[in-house]
Amino acid sequence: DEQLEKAKVLPKDIVFVFDTSGSMQGEKIEQSKKALRFCINSLNEQDRFNLITFATDVQAISNNLLDASKANITKALAAVDQIEATGGTNIDGALRAALGSDFAPGSARAKMIVFMTDGLPTVGVTDPQAILQEAQTGNQKNKVRIFNFGVGNDVNTHLLDKMALDAEGVSSYVSPREDLEVKVSDF
């Protein structure tokens, strides 16, 4: 029974973090935008979410987690349509912003970050060890699970794997010709 299945699904606080840097240009950004649209459209009514895009600068569509209402989903999908690949890759800044989100503390809500990147930090803190240390420190309060989706052939897999491992998440990688949507739907 579909209603029963829906009732069993835990409400989620989920922050999508999306790399819009110049290195994502072309097929990678189109592939990632398609997967991001799929994720946003898969949210349940009781979920809360935010969308953070990052290149040289980090921007969120909201200062707080939004209810997954039809209006907010439409707003997020419109933001996805506007995404263009340009600038550097500020992974540290994006992670800080995501981990600083207003996750519901102590609640039964599943708390997660979905991080889509080609994974080579070029702006802000670029040392992978420093980024990992910052992520660990920033995640102590909320214990958010981090799910990484690496796109392309030059991803820093060590950085993404360790980040996911530290946060009880998982990393998946897709080559430029693969369908990221399939990987994301598995998650």
mmCIF file with all atom_site columns, C-alpha atoms in Angstrom:
data_model
loop_
_atom_site.group_PDB
_atom_site.id
_atom_site.type_symbol
_atom_site.label_atom_id
_atom_site.label_alt_id
_atom_site.label_comp_id
_atom_site.label_asym_id
_atom_site.label_entity_id
_atom_site.label_seq_id
_atom_site.pdbx_PDB_ins_code
_atom_site.Cartn_x
_atom_site.Cartn_y
_atom_site.Cartn_z
_atom_site.occupancy
_atom_site.B_iso_or_equiv
_atom_site.pdbx_formal_charge
_atom_site.auth_seq_id
_atom_site.auth_comp_id
_atom_site.auth_asym_id
_atom_site.auth_atom_id
_atom_site.pdbx_PDB_model_num
ATOM 1   C CA . ASP A 1 1   ? 0.000  0.000  0.000   1.00 0.00 ? 1   ASP A CA 1
ATOM 2   C CA . GLU A 1 2   ? 1.545  3.280  -1.138  1.00 0.00 ? 2   GLU A CA 1
ATOM 3   C CA . GLN A 1 3   ? 0.212  5.355  1.796   1.00 0.00 ? 3   GLN A CA 1
ATOM 4   C CA . LEU A 1 4   ? 1.769  2.927  4.260   1.00 0.00 ? 4   LEU A CA 1
ATOM 5   C CA . GLU A 1 5   ? 5.124  3.100  2.460   1.00 0.00 ? 5   GLU A CA 1
ATOM 6   C CA . LYS A 1 6   ? 5.048  6.897  2.549   1.00 0.00 ? 6   LYS A CA 1
ATOM 7   C CA . ALA A 1 7   ? 4.237  6.868  6.273   1.00 0.00 ? 7   ALA A CA 1
ATOM 8   C CA . LYS A 1 8   ? 7.339  4.765  6.940   1.00 0.00 ? 8   LYS A CA 1
ATOM 9   C CA . VAL A 1 9   ? 9.626  7.226  5.201   1.00 0.00 ? 9   VAL A CA 1
ATOM 10  C CA . LEU A 1 10  ? 11.396 9.343  7.798   1.00 0.00 ? 10  LEU A CA 1
ATOM 11  C CA . PRO A 1 11  ? 11.100 13.095 7.289   1.00 0.00 ? 11  PRO A CA 1
ATOM 12  C CA . LYS A 1 12  ? 14.405 14.505 6.047   1.00 0.00 ? 12  LYS A CA 1
ATOM 13  C CA . ASP A 1 13  ? 16.369 17.704 6.406   1.00 0.00 ? 13  ASP A CA 1
ATOM 14  C CA . ILE A 1 14  ? 18.428 17.700 3.231   1.00 0.00 ? 14  ILE A CA 1
ATOM 15  C CA . VAL A 1 15  ? 20.813 20.267 1.814   1.00 0.00 ? 15  VAL A CA 1
ATOM 16  C CA . PHE A 1 16  ? 21.819 19.931 -1.828  1.00 0.00 ? 16  PHE A CA 1
ATOM 17  C CA . VAL A 1 17  ? 25.271 21.389 -2.467  1.00 0.00 ? 17  VAL A CA 1
ATOM 18  C CA . PHE A 1 18  ? 25.982 21.911 -6.138  1.00 0.00 ? 18  PHE A CA 1
ATOM 19  C CA . ASP A 1 19  ? 29.289 22.782 -7.804  1.00 0.00 ? 19  ASP A CA 1
ATOM 20  C CA . THR A 1 20  ? 28.817 25.431 -10.510 1.00 0.00 ? 20  THR A CA 1
ATOM 21  C CA . SER A 1 21  ? 32.527 26.134 -11.113 1.00 0.00 ? 21  SER A CA 1
ATOM 22  C CA . GLY A 1 22  ? 33.980 26.553 -14.590 1.00 0.00 ? 22  GLY A CA 1
ATOM 23  C CA . SER A 1 23  ? 35.433 23.046 -14.570 1.00 0.00 ? 23  SER A CA 1
ATOM 24  C CA . MET A 1 24  ? 31.851 21.702 -14.483 1.00 0.00 ? 24  MET A CA 1
ATOM 25  C CA . GLN A 1 25  ? 31.128 23.231 -17.905 1.00 0.00 ? 25  GLN A CA 1
ATOM 26  C CA . GLY A 1 26  ? 29.406 21.307 -20.672 1.00 0.00 ? 26  GLY A CA 1
ATOM 27  C CA . GLU A 1 27  ? 28.238 17.747 -20.190 1.00 0.00 ? 27  GLU A CA 1
ATOM 28  C CA . LYS A 1 28  ? 29.114 17.585 -16.462 1.00 0.00 ? 28  LYS A CA 1
ATOM 29  C CA . ILE A 1 29  ? 26.840 20.483 -15.495 1.00 0.00 ? 29  ILE A CA 1
ATOM 30  C CA . GLU A 1 30  ? 23.943 19.256 -17.648 1.00 0.00 ? 30  GLU A CA 1
ATOM 31  C CA . GLN A 1 31  ? 24.286 15.744 -16.210 1.00 0.00 ? 31  GLN A CA 1
ATOM 32  C CA . SER A 1 32  ? 24.397 17.132 -12.654 1.00 0.00 ? 32  SER A CA 1
ATOM 33  C CA . LYS A 1 33  ? 21.474 19.530 -13.144 1.00 0.00 ? 33  LYS A CA 1
ATOM 34  C CA . LYS A 1 34  ? 19.341 16.623 -14.388 1.00 0.00 ? 34  LYS A CA 1
ATOM 35  C CA . ALA A 1 35  ? 20.209 14.597 -11.274 1.00 0.00 ? 35  ALA A CA 1
ATOM 36  C CA . LEU A 1 36  ? 19.558 17.605 -9.024  1.00 0.00 ? 36  LEU A CA 1
ATOM 37  C CA . ARG A 1 37  ? 16.109 18.154 -10.573 1.00 0.00 ? 37  ARG A CA 1
ATOM 38  C CA . PHE A 1 38  ? 15.369 14.466 -9.969  1.00 0.00 ? 38  PHE A CA 1
ATOM 39  C CA . CYS A 1 39  ? 16.380 14.818 -6.272  1.00 0.00 ? 39  CYS A CA 1
ATOM 40  C CA . ILE A 1 40  ? 14.292 17.939 -5.729  1.00 0.00 ? 40  ILE A CA 1
ATOM 41  C CA . ASN A 1 41  ? 11.268 16.355 -7.404  1.00 0.00 ? 41  ASN A CA 1
ATOM 42  C CA . SER A 1 42  ? 11.676 13.277 -5.152  1.00 0.00 ? 42  SER A CA 1
ATOM 43  C CA . LEU A 1 43  ? 11.231 15.225 -1.894  1.00 0.00 ? 43  LEU A CA 1
ATOM 44  C CA . ASN A 1 44  ? 8.280  14.335 0.335   1.00 0.00 ? 44  ASN A CA 1
ATOM 45  C CA . GLU A 1 45  ? 5.921  16.945 1.806   1.00 0.00 ? 45  GLU A CA 1
ATOM 46  C CA . GLN A 1 46  ? 7.286  16.540 5.345   1.00 0.00 ? 46  GLN A CA 1
ATOM 47  C CA . ASP A 1 47  ? 10.898 17.093 4.202   1.00 0.00 ? 47  ASP A CA 1
ATOM 48  C CA . ARG A 1 48  ? 12.812 20.340 4.546   1.00 0.00 ? 48  ARG A CA 1
ATOM 49  C CA . PHE A 1 49  ? 15.551 21.309 2.129   1.00 0.00 ? 49  PHE A CA 1
ATOM 50  C CA . ASN A 1 50  ? 17.880 23.961 0.808   1.00 0.00 ? 50  ASN A CA 1
ATOM 51  C CA . LEU A 1 51  ? 19.972 24.368 -2.317  1.00 0.00 ? 51  LEU A CA 1
ATOM 52  C CA . ILE A 1 52  ? 23.477 25.783 -2.055  1.00 0.00 ? 52  ILE A CA 1
ATOM 53  C CA . THR A 1 53  ? 25.405 26.484 -5.240  1.00 0.00 ? 53  THR A CA 1
ATOM 54  C CA . PHE A 1 54  ? 29.096 27.231 -5.167  1.00 0.00 ? 54  PHE A CA 1
ATOM 55  C CA . ALA A 1 55  ? 31.927 28.300 -7.409  1.00 0.00 ? 55  ALA A CA 1
ATOM 56  C CA . THR A 1 56  ? 34.188 31.115 -6.231  1.00 0.00 ? 56  THR A CA 1
ATOM 57  C CA . ASP A 1 57  ? 31.281 32.334 -4.073  1.00 0.00 ? 57  ASP A CA 1
ATOM 58  C CA . VAL A 1 58  ? 28.734 30.312 -2.133  1.00 0.00 ? 58  VAL A CA 1
ATOM 59  C CA . GLN A 1 59  ? 25.016 31.072 -2.477  1.00 0.00 ? 59  GLN A CA 1
ATOM 60  C CA . ALA A 1 60  ? 21.893 29.498 -0.992  1.00 0.00 ? 60  ALA A CA 1
ATOM 61  C CA . ILE A 1 61  ? 18.343 29.910 -2.281  1.00 0.00 ? 61  ILE A CA 1
ATOM 62  C CA . SER A 1 62  ? 17.244 30.472 1.334   1.00 0.00 ? 62  SER A CA 1
ATOM 63  C CA . ASN A 1 63  ? 18.792 31.392 4.699   1.00 0.00 ? 63  ASN A CA 1
ATOM 64  C CA . ASN A 1 64  ? 16.842 28.526 6.290   1.00 0.00 ? 64  ASN A CA 1
ATOM 65  C CA . LEU A 1 65  ? 15.705 25.054 5.369   1.00 0.00 ? 65  LEU A CA 1
ATOM 66  C CA . LEU A 1 66  ? 12.499 25.306 3.331   1.00 0.00 ? 66  LEU A CA 1
ATOM 67  C CA . ASP A 1 67  ? 9.439  23.084 3.604   1.00 0.00 ? 67  ASP A CA 1
ATOM 68  C CA . ALA A 1 68  ? 9.177  20.857 0.537   1.00 0.00 ? 68  ALA A CA 1
ATOM 69  C CA . SER A 1 69  ? 5.980  22.568 -0.593  1.00 0.00 ? 69  SER A CA 1
ATOM 70  C CA . LYS A 1 70  ? 5.029  22.764 -4.261  1.00 0.00 ? 70  LYS A CA 1
ATOM 71  C CA . ALA A 1 71  ? 5.921  26.485 -4.280  1.00 0.00 ? 71  ALA A CA 1
ATOM 72  C CA . ASN A 1 72  ? 9.383  25.928 -2.765  1.00 0.00 ? 72  ASN A CA 1
ATOM 73  C CA . ILE A 1 73  ? 10.103 23.010 -5.094  1.00 0.00 ? 73  ILE A CA 1
ATOM 74  C CA . THR A 1 74  ? 9.121  25.196 -8.063  1.00 0.00 ? 74  THR A CA 1
ATOM 75  C CA . LYS A 1 75  ? 11.425 27.955 -6.738  1.00 0.00 ? 75  LYS A CA 1
ATOM 76  C CA . ALA A 1 76  ? 14.319 25.483 -6.397  1.00 0.00 ? 76  ALA A CA 1
ATOM 77  C CA . LEU A 1 77  ? 13.785 24.030 -9.889  1.00 0.00 ? 77  LEU A CA 1
ATOM 78  C CA . ALA A 1 78  ? 13.775 27.572 -11.320 1.00 0.00 ? 78  ALA A CA 1
ATOM 79  C CA . ALA A 1 79  ? 17.113 28.182 -9.548  1.00 0.00 ? 79  ALA A CA 1
ATOM 80  C CA . VAL A 1 80  ? 18.516 24.974 -11.079 1.00 0.00 ? 80  VAL A CA 1
ATOM 81  C CA . ASP A 1 81  ? 17.526 26.217 -14.542 1.00 0.00 ? 81  ASP A CA 1
ATOM 82  C CA . GLN A 1 82  ? 19.580 29.410 -13.953 1.00 0.00 ? 82  GLN A CA 1
ATOM 83  C CA . ILE A 1 83  ? 22.778 27.540 -13.053 1.00 0.00 ? 83  ILE A CA 1
ATOM 84  C CA . GLU A 1 84  ? 25.771 28.197 -15.272 1.00 0.00 ? 84  GLU A CA 1
ATOM 85  C CA . ALA A 1 85  ? 29.307 26.891 -14.884 1.00 0.00 ? 85  ALA A CA 1
ATOM 86  C CA . THR A 1 86  ? 31.774 29.684 -14.107 1.00 0.00 ? 86  THR A CA 1
ATOM 87  C CA . GLY A 1 87  ? 34.438 30.540 -11.515 1.00 0.00 ? 87  GLY A CA 1
ATOM 88  C CA . GLY A 1 88  ? 36.611 28.596 -9.088  1.00 0.00 ? 88  GLY A CA 1
ATOM 89  C CA . THR A 1 89  ? 35.753 25.727 -6.725  1.00 0.00 ? 89  THR A CA 1
ATOM 90  C CA . ASN A 1 90  ? 35.247 26.740 -3.078  1.00 0.00 ? 90  ASN A CA 1
ATOM 91  C CA . ILE A 1 91  ? 34.512 23.324 -1.539  1.00 0.00 ? 91  ILE A CA 1
ATOM 92  C CA . ASP A 1 92  ? 35.388 24.444 1.997   1.00 0.00 ? 92  ASP A CA 1
ATOM 93  C CA . GLY A 1 93  ? 33.062 27.454 1.886   1.00 0.00 ? 93  GLY A CA 1
ATOM 94  C CA . ALA A 1 94  ? 30.222 25.366 0.481   1.00 0.00 ? 94  ALA A CA 1
ATOM 95  C CA . LEU A 1 95  ? 30.671 22.689 3.149   1.00 0.00 ? 95  LEU A CA 1
ATOM 96  C CA . ARG A 1 96  ? 30.737 25.279 5.926   1.00 0.00 ? 96  ARG A CA 1
ATOM 97  C CA . ALA A 1 97  ? 27.505 26.805 4.623   1.00 0.00 ? 97  ALA A CA 1
ATOM 98  C CA . ALA A 1 98  ? 25.813 23.403 4.356   1.00 0.00 ? 98  ALA A CA 1
ATOM 99  C CA . LEU A 1 99  ? 26.931 22.223 7.802   1.00 0.00 ? 99  LEU A CA 1
ATOM 100 C CA . GLY A 1 100 ? 25.791 25.557 9.257   1.00 0.00 ? 100 GLY A CA 1
ATOM 101 C CA . SER A 1 101 ? 22.206 24.948 8.073   1.00 0.00 ? 101 SER A CA 1
ATOM 102 C CA . ASP A 1 102 ? 19.368 24.980 10.608  1.00 0.00 ? 102 ASP A CA 1
ATOM 103 C CA . PHE A 1 103 ? 19.047 21.210 10.909  1.00 0.00 ? 103 PHE A CA 1
ATOM 104 C CA . ALA A 1 104 ? 16.474 20.215 13.535  1.00 0.00 ? 104 ALA A CA 1
ATOM 105 C CA . PRO A 1 105 ? 18.669 19.253 16.512  1.00 0.00 ? 105 PRO A CA 1
ATOM 106 C CA . GLY A 1 106 ? 17.797 16.094 18.427  1.00 0.00 ? 106 GLY A CA 1
ATOM 107 C CA . SER A 1 107 ? 14.831 15.303 16.212  1.00 0.00 ? 107 SER A CA 1
ATOM 108 C CA . ALA A 1 108 ? 14.044 12.022 14.489  1.00 0.00 ? 108 ALA A CA 1
ATOM 109 C CA . ARG A 1 109 ? 14.524 13.734 11.129  1.00 0.00 ? 109 ARG A CA 1
ATOM 110 C CA . ALA A 1 110 ? 17.177 12.218 8.875   1.00 0.00 ? 110 ALA A CA 1
ATOM 111 C CA . LYS A 1 111 ? 19.830 14.910 8.352   1.00 0.00 ? 111 LYS A CA 1
ATOM 112 C CA . MET A 1 112 ? 21.854 14.800 5.159   1.00 0.00 ? 112 MET A CA 1
ATOM 113 C CA . ILE A 1 113 ? 23.933 16.743 2.710   1.00 0.00 ? 113 ILE A CA 1
ATOM 114 C CA . VAL A 1 114 ? 24.054 15.737 -0.950  1.00 0.00 ? 114 VAL A CA 1
ATOM 115 C CA . PHE A 1 115 ? 27.265 17.139 -2.409  1.00 0.00 ? 115 PHE A CA 1
ATOM 116 C CA . MET A 1 116 ? 27.704 17.202 -6.208  1.00 0.00 ? 116 MET A CA 1
ATOM 117 C CA . THR A 1 117 ? 31.114 18.264 -7.461  1.00 0.00 ? 117 THR A CA 1
ATOM 118 C CA . ASP A 1 118 ? 33.974 17.462 -9.769  1.00 0.00 ? 118 ASP A CA 1
ATOM 119 C CA . GLY A 1 119 ? 35.903 17.678 -6.517  1.00 0.00 ? 119 GLY A CA 1
ATOM 120 C CA . LEU A 1 120 ? 39.030 19.761 -7.049  1.00 0.00 ? 120 LEU A CA 1
ATOM 121 C CA . PRO A 1 121 ? 39.192 22.684 -4.598  1.00 0.00 ? 121 PRO A CA 1
ATOM 122 C CA . THR A 1 122 ? 40.765 25.791 -6.182  1.00 0.00 ? 122 THR A CA 1
ATOM 123 C CA . VAL A 1 123 ? 39.428 28.704 -4.103  1.00 0.00 ? 123 VAL A CA 1
ATOM 124 C CA . GLY A 1 124 ? 39.451 29.432 -0.357  1.00 0.00 ? 124 GLY A CA 1
ATOM 125 C CA . VAL A 1 125 ? 40.886 26.538 1.646   1.00 0.00 ? 125 VAL A CA 1
ATOM 126 C CA . THR A 1 126 ? 42.342 24.126 -0.926  1.00 0.00 ? 126 THR A CA 1
ATOM 127 C CA . ASP A 1 127 ? 44.270 21.725 1.327   1.00 0.00 ? 127 ASP A CA 1
ATOM 128 C CA . PRO A 1 128 ? 42.199 18.504 1.507   1.00 0.00 ? 128 PRO A CA 1
ATOM 129 C CA . GLN A 1 129 ? 43.306 17.774 5.116   1.00 0.00 ? 129 GLN A CA 1
ATOM 130 C CA . ALA A 1 130 ? 42.176 21.213 6.260   1.00 0.00 ? 130 ALA A CA 1
ATOM 131 C CA . ILE A 1 131 ? 38.833 20.805 4.463   1.00 0.00 ? 131 ILE A CA 1
ATOM 132 C CA . LEU A 1 132 ? 38.282 17.408 6.109   1.00 0.00 ? 132 LEU A CA 1
ATOM 133 C CA . GLN A 1 133 ? 39.206 18.776 9.543   1.00 0.00 ? 133 GLN A CA 1
ATOM 134 C CA . GLU A 1 134 ? 36.777 21.670 9.100   1.00 0.00 ? 134 GLU A CA 1
ATOM 135 C CA . ALA A 1 135 ? 34.027 19.292 7.967   1.00 0.00 ? 135 ALA A CA 1
ATOM 136 C CA . GLN A 1 136 ? 34.536 17.048 11.014  1.00 0.00 ? 136 GLN A CA 1
ATOM 137 C CA . THR A 1 137 ? 34.484 20.005 13.394  1.00 0.00 ? 137 THR A CA 1
ATOM 138 C CA . GLY A 1 138 ? 31.490 21.577 11.668  1.00 0.00 ? 138 GLY A CA 1
ATOM 139 C CA . ASN A 1 139 ? 29.541 18.340 11.813  1.00 0.00 ? 139 ASN A CA 1
ATOM 140 C CA . GLN A 1 140 ? 29.977 17.546 15.531  1.00 0.00 ? 140 GLN A CA 1
ATOM 141 C CA . LYS A 1 141 ? 26.741 19.216 16.597  1.00 0.00 ? 141 LYS A CA 1
ATOM 142 C CA . ASN A 1 142 ? 24.290 17.902 13.997  1.00 0.00 ? 142 ASN A CA 1
ATOM 143 C CA . LYS A 1 143 ? 25.863 14.598 12.898  1.00 0.00 ? 143 LYS A CA 1
ATOM 144 C CA . VAL A 1 144 ? 24.716 15.107 9.321   1.00 0.00 ? 144 VAL A CA 1
ATOM 145 C CA . ARG A 1 145 ? 25.329 12.267 6.863   1.00 0.00 ? 145 ARG A CA 1
ATOM 146 C CA . ILE A 1 146 ? 27.184 13.407 3.754   1.00 0.00 ? 146 ILE A CA 1
ATOM 147 C CA . PHE A 1 147 ? 26.534 11.790 0.389   1.00 0.00 ? 147 PHE A CA 1
ATOM 148 C CA . ASN A 1 148 ? 28.973 12.770 -2.343  1.00 0.00 ? 148 ASN A CA 1
ATOM 149 C CA . PHE A 1 149 ? 28.441 12.475 -6.064  1.00 0.00 ? 149 PHE A CA 1
ATOM 150 C CA . GLY A 1 150 ? 31.660 13.008 -7.972  1.00 0.00 ? 150 GLY A CA 1
ATOM 151 C CA . VAL A 1 151 ? 31.333 13.919 -11.621 1.00 0.00 ? 151 VAL A CA 1
ATOM 152 C CA . GLY A 1 152 ? 33.994 13.482 -14.302 1.00 0.00 ? 152 GLY A CA 1
ATOM 153 C CA . ASN A 1 153 ? 37.448 11.946 -14.485 1.00 0.00 ? 153 ASN A CA 1
ATOM 154 C CA . ASP A 1 154 ? 39.545 14.297 -12.354 1.00 0.00 ? 154 ASP A CA 1
ATOM 155 C CA . VAL A 1 155 ? 37.662 14.103 -9.043  1.00 0.00 ? 155 VAL A CA 1
ATOM 156 C CA . ASN A 1 156 ? 39.623 14.131 -5.778  1.00 0.00 ? 156 ASN A CA 1
ATOM 157 C CA . THR A 1 157 ? 38.233 10.745 -4.700  1.00 0.00 ? 157 THR A CA 1
ATOM 158 C CA . HIS A 1 158 ? 40.378 10.637 -1.524  1.00 0.00 ? 158 HIS A CA 1
ATOM 159 C CA . LEU A 1 159 ? 38.823 13.894 -0.300  1.00 0.00 ? 159 LEU A CA 1
ATOM 160 C CA . LEU A 1 160 ? 35.236 12.886 -1.116  1.00 0.00 ? 160 LEU A CA 1
ATOM 161 C CA . ASP A 1 161 ? 35.602 9.314  0.193   1.00 0.00 ? 161 ASP A CA 1
ATOM 162 C CA . LYS A 1 162 ? 37.079 10.445 3.515   1.00 0.00 ? 162 LYS A CA 1
ATOM 163 C CA . MET A 1 163 ? 34.491 13.215 3.884   1.00 0.00 ? 163 MET A CA 1
ATOM 164 C CA . ALA A 1 164 ? 31.658 10.698 3.346   1.00 0.00 ? 164 ALA A CA 1
ATOM 165 C CA . LEU A 1 165 ? 33.272 8.087  5.593   1.00 0.00 ? 165 LEU A CA 1
ATOM 166 C CA . ASP A 1 166 ? 33.693 10.573 8.457   1.00 0.00 ? 166 ASP A CA 1
ATOM 167 C CA . ALA A 1 167 ? 30.007 11.515 8.143   1.00 0.00 ? 167 ALA A CA 1
ATOM 168 C CA . GLU A 1 168 ? 28.564 7.995  7.779   1.00 0.00 ? 168 GLU A CA 1
ATOM 169 C CA . GLY A 1 169 ? 27.681 8.688  4.175   1.00 0.00 ? 169 GLY A CA 1
ATOM 170 C CA . VAL A 1 170 ? 28.669 7.278  0.819   1.00 0.00 ? 170 VAL A CA 1
ATOM 171 C CA . SER A 1 171 ? 30.496 8.516  -2.266  1.00 0.00 ? 171 SER A CA 1
ATOM 172 C CA . SER A 1 172 ? 29.494 7.621  -5.812  1.00 0.00 ? 172 SER A CA 1
ATOM 173 C CA . TYR A 1 173 ? 31.281 8.557  -8.992  1.00 0.00 ? 173 TYR A CA 1
ATOM 174 C CA . VAL A 1 174 ? 30.105 8.882  -12.552 1.00 0.00 ? 174 VAL A CA 1
ATOM 175 C CA . SER A 1 175 ? 32.137 9.196  -15.691 1.00 0.00 ? 175 SER A CA 1
ATOM 176 C CA . PRO A 1 176 ? 31.062 11.902 -18.142 1.00 0.00 ? 176 PRO A CA 1
ATOM 177 C CA . ARG A 1 177 ? 28.990 9.461  -20.235 1.00 0.00 ? 177 ARG A CA 1
ATOM 178 C CA . GLU A 1 178 ? 27.236 7.748  -17.305 1.00 0.00 ? 178 GLU A CA 1
ATOM 179 C CA . ASP A 1 179 ? 23.768 8.625  -16.058 1.00 0.00 ? 179 ASP A CA 1
ATOM 180 C CA . LEU A 1 180 ? 24.102 10.378 -12.702 1.00 0.00 ? 180 LEU A CA 1
ATOM 181 C CA . GLU A 1 181 ? 20.337 10.149 -12.224 1.00 0.00 ? 181 GLU A CA 1
ATOM 182 C CA . VAL A 1 182 ? 20.590 6.346  -11.923 1.00 0.00 ? 182 VAL A CA 1
ATOM 183 C CA . LYS A 1 183 ? 23.281 6.680  -9.194  1.00 0.00 ? 183 LYS A CA 1
ATOM 184 C CA . VAL A 1 184 ? 21.236 9.315  -7.362  1.00 0.00 ? 184 VAL A CA 1
ATOM 185 C CA . SER A 1 185 ? 18.042 7.254  -7.479  1.00 0.00 ? 185 SER A CA 1
ATOM 186 C CA . ASP A 1 186 ? 19.918 4.353  -5.884  1.00 0.00 ? 186 ASP A CA 1
ATOM 187 C CA . PHE A 1 187 ? 20.777 6.687  -3.024  1.00 0.00 ? 187 PHE A CA 1
#
